[in-house]
Coordinates of C-alpha atoms in Angstrom, one line a residue:
M1 CA -2.4 32.8 -26.4
K2 CA -5.2 30.3 -26.9
T3 CA -6.4 30.0 -30.5
I4 CA -9.9 31.4 -30.9
V5 CA -12.3 29.8 -33.2
K6 CA -14.0 32.4 -35.4
S7 CA -17.7 32.4 -36.1
R8 CA -18.8 31.6 -39.7
E9 CA -20.7 34.8 -40.1
E10 CA -19.8 38.3 -39.1
D11 CA -22.0 40.0 -36.6
A12 CA -24.7 42.2 -38.1
D13 CA -24.1 45.0 -35.6
D14 CA -20.5 46.3 -35.2
S15 CA -21.5 49.4 -33.3
S16 CA -21.0 47.9 -29.9
P17 CA -17.8 49.1 -28.0
L18 CA -17.0 45.4 -27.5
S19 CA -16.8 44.8 -31.2
S20 CA -13.4 46.5 -31.3
L21 CA -11.9 44.2 -28.6
P22 CA -9.9 41.2 -29.8
D23 CA -11.5 37.7 -29.2
E24 CA -8.7 36.9 -26.8
I25 CA -9.6 39.8 -24.5
I26 CA -13.3 38.9 -24.6
L27 CA -12.4 35.3 -23.7
Q28 CA -10.3 36.4 -20.7
I29 CA -13.3 38.5 -19.5
I30 CA -15.9 35.7 -20.0
N31 CA -13.6 33.2 -18.4
K32 CA -14.1 35.1 -15.1
L33 CA -17.9 34.5 -15.2
I34 CA -17.9 30.7 -14.8
D35 CA -21.7 30.5 -13.9
L36 CA -23.5 28.4 -16.5
K37 CA -26.6 30.5 -16.6
T38 CA -24.6 33.7 -17.0
L39 CA -22.6 32.1 -19.8
C40 CA -25.9 31.1 -21.5
F41 CA -27.0 34.8 -21.5
C42 CA -23.6 35.8 -22.9
S43 CA -23.9 33.3 -25.7
L44 CA -27.1 35.0 -26.9
V45 CA -25.4 38.4 -27.5
S46 CA -24.2 37.5 -30.9
R47 CA -22.8 34.7 -33.0
R48 CA -19.3 35.9 -32.2
F49 CA -20.0 35.8 -28.4
S50 CA -21.6 32.4 -28.8
S51 CA -18.4 31.1 -30.4
I52 CA -16.2 32.6 -27.7
V53 CA -18.3 31.6 -24.7
L54 CA -18.0 27.9 -25.6
Q55 CA -14.2 28.2 -25.3
V56 CA -14.2 28.9 -21.5
D57 CA -12.2 26.5 -19.4
S58 CA -14.2 26.7 -16.1
V59 CA -17.9 26.3 -15.5
S60 CA -19.9 26.3 -12.3
F61 CA -23.5 25.2 -12.1
T62 CA -25.8 26.0 -9.2
A63 CA -29.2 24.2 -8.9
P64 CA -32.3 25.7 -7.2
L65 CA -34.6 23.5 -5.0
L66 CA -38.1 22.4 -5.8
N67 CA -40.8 21.8 -3.1
S68 CA -40.2 18.8 -1.0
P69 CA -42.3 15.7 -1.3
T70 CA -44.9 14.9 1.3
S71 CA -43.8 11.5 2.4
D72 CA -40.7 9.4 2.9
K73 CA -42.5 6.2 3.8
I74 CA -41.9 2.8 2.2
T75 CA -44.8 0.5 2.1
S76 CA -45.0 -3.2 1.3
G77 CA -46.4 -2.2 -2.1
D78 CA -43.2 -0.3 -2.9
V79 CA -41.2 -3.6 -2.8
D80 CA -40.8 -5.8 -5.9
G81 CA -40.6 -9.6 -6.0
D82 CA -36.9 -9.6 -5.1
G83 CA -37.5 -7.6 -2.0
F84 CA -36.0 -4.4 -3.4
P85 CA -37.8 -1.0 -2.9
T86 CA -39.0 0.1 -6.3
K87 CA -39.4 3.7 -5.1
L88 CA -36.0 3.9 -3.4
F89 CA -34.9 7.1 -5.2
R90 CA -38.2 8.9 -4.6
F91 CA -36.7 9.9 -1.3
L92 CA -33.9 11.8 -3.1
I93 CA -36.3 14.2 -4.6
N94 CA -36.1 16.3 -1.4
G95 CA -32.6 17.4 -1.9
V96 CA -31.7 17.2 -5.5
V97 CA -34.6 18.0 -7.9
F98 CA -34.3 21.2 -9.8
K99 CA -36.7 24.1 -10.3
P100 CA -37.4 24.4 -14.0
L101 CA -34.8 26.4 -15.6
Y102 CA -37.2 28.2 -17.9
L103 CA -34.7 30.3 -19.6
L104 CA -32.4 27.4 -20.6
R105 CA -35.4 25.4 -21.7
R106 CA -36.5 28.1 -24.2
M107 CA -33.1 28.8 -25.5
I108 CA -31.7 25.3 -26.0
V109 CA -33.1 22.5 -28.2
V110 CA -33.5 19.4 -26.1
P111 CA -31.9 16.4 -27.8
S112 CA -34.0 13.5 -28.8
K113 CA -31.8 11.1 -26.8
P114 CA -33.3 10.7 -23.3
L115 CA -31.4 10.9 -20.1
P116 CA -30.9 7.7 -18.2
P117 CA -34.0 6.9 -16.2
I118 CA -32.2 7.1 -12.9
I119 CA -31.5 10.8 -13.7
S120 CA -34.5 11.8 -15.7
S121 CA -36.9 10.6 -13.0
F122 CA -35.6 13.4 -10.7
Y123 CA -34.1 16.0 -12.9
G124 CA -36.3 15.9 -16.0
Q125 CA -36.3 18.2 -19.0
S126 CA -34.9 21.3 -17.2
F127 CA -31.8 19.4 -16.2
R128 CA -31.5 17.9 -19.6
S129 CA -31.5 21.4 -21.1
A130 CA -28.8 22.5 -18.8
V131 CA -26.7 19.4 -19.5
T132 CA -27.2 19.9 -23.2
F133 CA -25.8 23.4 -23.0
L134 CA -22.9 22.2 -20.8
S135 CA -22.0 19.5 -23.3
K136 CA -21.2 22.2 -25.9
F137 CA -18.2 23.3 -23.8
K138 CA -15.7 20.8 -25.3
G139 CA -12.7 22.7 -24.0
V140 CA -13.8 23.1 -20.4
K141 CA -11.2 21.8 -17.9
S142 CA -12.9 22.5 -14.5
L143 CA -16.5 21.9 -13.6
H144 CA -18.2 22.5 -10.3
I145 CA -21.9 21.7 -9.6
E146 CA -23.6 22.9 -6.4
L147 CA -26.9 21.3 -5.3
P148 CA -29.2 22.4 -2.5
C149 CA -28.9 20.9 1.0
S150 CA -31.0 17.8 1.4
S151 CA -34.3 18.5 3.2
H152 CA -35.5 15.0 3.9
R153 CA -38.5 14.6 6.2
G154 CA -37.4 14.1 9.8
I155 CA -33.9 15.7 9.4
D156 CA -33.1 18.8 11.2
N157 CA -30.8 20.8 9.0
R158 CA -29.2 22.3 12.1
C159 CA -27.8 18.9 13.0
L160 CA -24.0 18.8 12.6
F161 CA -22.8 16.2 10.1
K162 CA -20.6 15.6 7.1
W163 CA -19.9 12.7 4.8
K164 CA -17.2 11.4 2.6
V165 CA -17.3 8.8 -0.1
K166 CA -14.8 6.6 -2.0
F167 CA -16.0 5.9 -5.5
G168 CA -15.0 5.2 -9.1
N169 CA -17.5 3.9 -11.6
R170 CA -19.3 2.7 -8.6
I171 CA -19.6 3.8 -5.0
E172 CA -17.3 1.7 -2.7
S173 CA -17.4 3.2 0.8
F174 CA -19.4 5.8 2.6
F175 CA -18.5 7.6 5.9
F176 CA -20.9 9.7 8.0
L177 CA -19.7 11.7 11.0
S178 CA -22.0 13.6 13.3
P179 CA -20.8 15.3 16.5
N180 CA -23.2 17.0 19.1
S181 CA -20.7 19.9 19.4
I182 CA -17.3 21.2 18.3
S183 CA -15.0 23.4 20.4
D184 CA -11.4 24.3 20.3
S185 CA -8.8 23.2 22.9
D186 CA -9.7 26.2 25.1
E187 CA -13.3 25.0 25.2
F188 CA -14.4 27.9 23.0
H189 CA -17.7 26.8 21.4
V190 CA -17.4 26.5 17.6
N191 CA -20.6 24.8 16.7
G192 CA -23.2 22.6 18.2
N193 CA -26.6 20.9 17.8
G194 CA -28.0 22.1 21.1
D195 CA -27.5 18.6 22.6
E196 CA -23.9 19.0 23.7
Q197 CA -24.8 18.9 27.4
D198 CA -25.9 15.2 27.0
M199 CA -22.9 13.2 26.0
D200 CA -24.6 9.9 26.3
L201 CA -26.2 8.8 23.0
S202 CA -29.9 8.1 23.5
N203 CA -31.7 5.5 21.4
D204 CA -33.8 8.2 19.7
L205 CA -30.7 10.3 18.9
F206 CA -28.9 7.2 17.6
R207 CA -31.7 6.2 15.4
Q208 CA -32.0 9.8 14.1
K209 CA -28.3 9.9 13.1
V210 CA -28.4 6.5 11.4
H211 CA -31.5 7.6 9.5
I212 CA -29.7 10.8 8.4
A213 CA -26.7 8.7 7.3
F214 CA -28.9 6.5 5.0
Q215 CA -30.7 9.6 3.6
C216 CA -27.3 11.0 2.7
L217 CA -26.2 7.8 1.0
K218 CA -29.3 8.0 -1.2
D219 CA -28.3 11.6 -2.2
V220 CA -24.7 10.4 -2.9
I221 CA -25.9 7.6 -5.2
L222 CA -27.9 10.0 -7.4
R223 CA -25.2 12.7 -7.4
H224 CA -22.7 10.0 -8.3
R225 CA -24.7 9.1 -11.4
M226 CA -25.1 12.8 -12.2
L227 CA -21.3 13.3 -12.1
L228 CA -20.7 10.2 -14.3
Y229 CA -23.2 11.3 -16.9
V230 CA -22.0 14.9 -17.1
I231 CA -18.2 14.2 -17.4
K232 CA -18.6 11.7 -20.3
D233 CA -19.2 14.5 -22.8
L234 CA -16.4 16.8 -21.7
P235 CA -13.2 15.5 -23.3
M236 CA -10.8 18.1 -22.0
L237 CA -12.0 17.9 -18.4
E238 CA -9.3 17.8 -15.7
E239 CA -11.3 18.2 -12.5
A240 CA -15.0 17.9 -11.6
S241 CA -16.9 18.1 -8.3
I242 CA -20.4 18.1 -6.9
T243 CA -21.2 19.6 -3.5
D244 CA -24.2 21.1 -1.7
S245 CA -24.8 24.5 -0.4
G246 CA -24.4 23.4 3.2
R247 CA -21.0 21.8 2.4
R248 CA -22.1 18.5 3.9
G249 CA -20.0 16.5 1.5
R250 CA -18.4 16.4 -1.9
L251 CA -17.9 14.1 -4.8
S252 CA -14.8 15.0 -6.8
L253 CA -12.6 13.6 -9.5
S254 CA -9.4 14.8 -11.0
G255 CA -6.2 13.7 -12.6
E256 CA -5.6 10.0 -13.1
K257 CA -8.7 9.0 -11.2
L258 CA -10.9 11.1 -13.6
A259 CA -9.1 9.7 -16.6
E260 CA -9.6 6.2 -15.3
V261 CA -13.3 6.7 -14.8
K262 CA -13.8 8.3 -18.2
K263 CA -11.8 5.5 -19.9
G264 CA -14.1 2.9 -18.3
W265 CA -17.1 4.6 -19.8
V266 CA -15.6 4.9 -23.3
S267 CA -14.5 1.3 -23.4
S268 CA -17.8 -0.2 -22.1
A269 CA -20.5 -1.4 -24.4
M270 CA -23.8 0.6 -24.5
E271 CA -25.8 -2.1 -22.6
T272 CA -23.1 -2.2 -19.9
L273 CA -23.3 1.6 -19.5
K274 CA -27.0 1.5 -19.2
S275 CA -26.7 -1.2 -16.6
E276 CA -24.0 0.6 -14.6
M277 CA -25.9 3.9 -14.7
N278 CA -29.1 2.3 -13.2
H279 CA -27.3 0.0 -10.8
I280 CA -28.2 0.8 -7.2
E281 CA -25.6 0.2 -4.5
V282 CA -26.9 -1.4 -1.4
P283 CA -24.5 -1.6 1.7
A284 CA -23.0 -5.0 2.2
S285 CA -22.0 -4.0 5.7
V286 CA -22.8 -1.1 8.1
S287 CA -21.0 -0.4 11.3
Q288 CA -21.1 2.5 13.8
C289 CA -19.6 3.7 17.0
H290 CA -20.2 6.5 19.5
I291 CA -17.4 8.5 21.2
P292 CA -18.4 10.7 24.1
V293 CA -15.3 13.0 23.8
L294 CA -12.9 13.0 20.9
D295 CA -9.6 15.1 21.1
M296 CA -8.0 15.9 17.8
P297 CA -4.3 16.8 18.2
I298 CA -3.7 18.2 14.7
S299 CA -6.6 20.7 14.5
G300 CA -6.8 21.3 18.2
Y301 CA -10.6 20.8 18.1
V302 CA -12.6 18.7 20.6
M303 CA -15.8 17.0 19.4
K304 CA -18.4 15.7 21.9
G305 CA -21.1 13.1 21.4
V306 CA -19.5 11.8 18.1
T307 CA -21.3 9.2 16.0
L308 CA -19.5 7.6 13.1
V309 CA -21.4 5.4 10.6
V310 CA -19.4 3.4 8.0
M311 CA -21.0 1.6 5.0
E312 CA -19.1 -0.7 2.6
M313 CA -20.8 -1.6 -0.6
N314 CA -18.6 -4.7 -1.4
G315 CA -18.1 -6.3 1.9
L316 CA -15.5 -5.5 4.6
H317 CA -12.5 -3.4 3.7
D318 CA -9.9 -1.5 5.5
E319 CA -11.9 1.6 6.5
K320 CA -8.9 3.7 7.1
D321 CA -7.5 3.0 3.6
S322 CA -10.9 3.7 2.1
L323 CA -11.0 7.1 3.8
M324 CA -7.5 8.0 2.7
N325 CA -8.6 7.4 -0.9
S326 CA -12.1 8.7 -0.6
E327 CA -11.6 11.8 -2.8
D328 CA -9.4 12.7 -5.7
G329 CA -9.5 16.4 -6.4
G330 CA -10.4 19.5 -4.5
S331 CA -8.9 20.8 -1.2
E332 CA -10.5 20.7 2.2
D333 CA -11.2 23.8 4.3
K334 CA -10.4 23.9 8.0
E335 CA -13.8 22.5 9.0
E336 CA -13.7 19.6 6.4
A337 CA -10.2 18.8 7.5
A338 CA -11.3 18.6 11.2
Y339 CA -14.1 16.1 10.3
T340 CA -11.6 14.0 8.3
E341 CA -9.2 14.0 11.2
A342 CA -12.0 12.9 13.5
V343 CA -12.8 9.9 11.4
M344 CA -9.1 9.0 11.2
E345 CA -8.7 9.3 15.0
I346 CA -11.7 6.9 15.5
L347 CA -10.5 4.4 13.0
E348 CA -7.0 4.4 14.5
K349 CA -7.6 4.7 18.2
H350 CA -11.2 3.6 18.8
K351 CA -11.8 0.9 16.2
D352 CA -12.6 -1.6 18.9
R353 CA -15.8 0.5 19.6
M354 CA -17.2 -0.1 16.1
K355 CA -20.3 -2.2 16.2
V356 CA -21.7 -4.0 13.2
L357 CA -25.3 -3.1 12.4
L358 CA -25.5 -5.0 9.1

């Protein structure tokens, strides 16, 4: 049985029925809660509960969504002397900024050490409060963070798409797949955008899908920094993931890959860490292809009007190899596996259709 760290002071009120339960039993109960906000409530019950709560091994964090910004436009005034958009991450505010977590803000003392600018610009004090509380869970082994679906201007959330990413301390490759419709081998309709009748990719539809792909990349960059910042203060962590409520994509680390990333952070100098945290990946190459009808023999699904966009951050690589190593941790559900199979089918059998955009 896991050793329980006793609180320094006995609780003032021993009249509660829970007071007769051993710490080990209470820990088993609390371990089922997982949700960070619920755990925060439990930690306020008493000093004893506070001590026990911080020994849970699994934590889940769900973030609410703030109002969306009014504009996604980049003007010439937003570009610095080197030609880089100084307000690039402003677009990300649509899908990842939190509502203030007023309860956590009142209950937790915010540390004087600020968050990295790339995070604080979009998460602010509320997120800092949540991360501060999360950092107290030194024994946590599993962490899951769920963010809202992106709601960028010009993106119809009914549009079918998913993305995958290969990353370590930096993002290396990004894959975006968007079919017009999905059906099984018997032509039973599974899902669709409403455009499945037109298998030819119009210029407008193509531009829309490429636009969505770039918006998703911006979300991925910020979520990647969020993941790196959170895991550094959790020494016993064995797996960590960030996803969104629409299950559009997931960043996950576990096992040796997680240990490798954490080791890189520990061994790096402070100035190097600051530079890495605020580094912005810009695609070195972008390629895309359109497949009118894609048969997938493993899942039995048929996708129609499929658009694949591949972005490499460090020049040209073997896309298939990058996809195979895109995630470490977590298991795919049936739908996610179908999207992965679709990308593999295109890279194996239709690679000659890939066209370089950048």
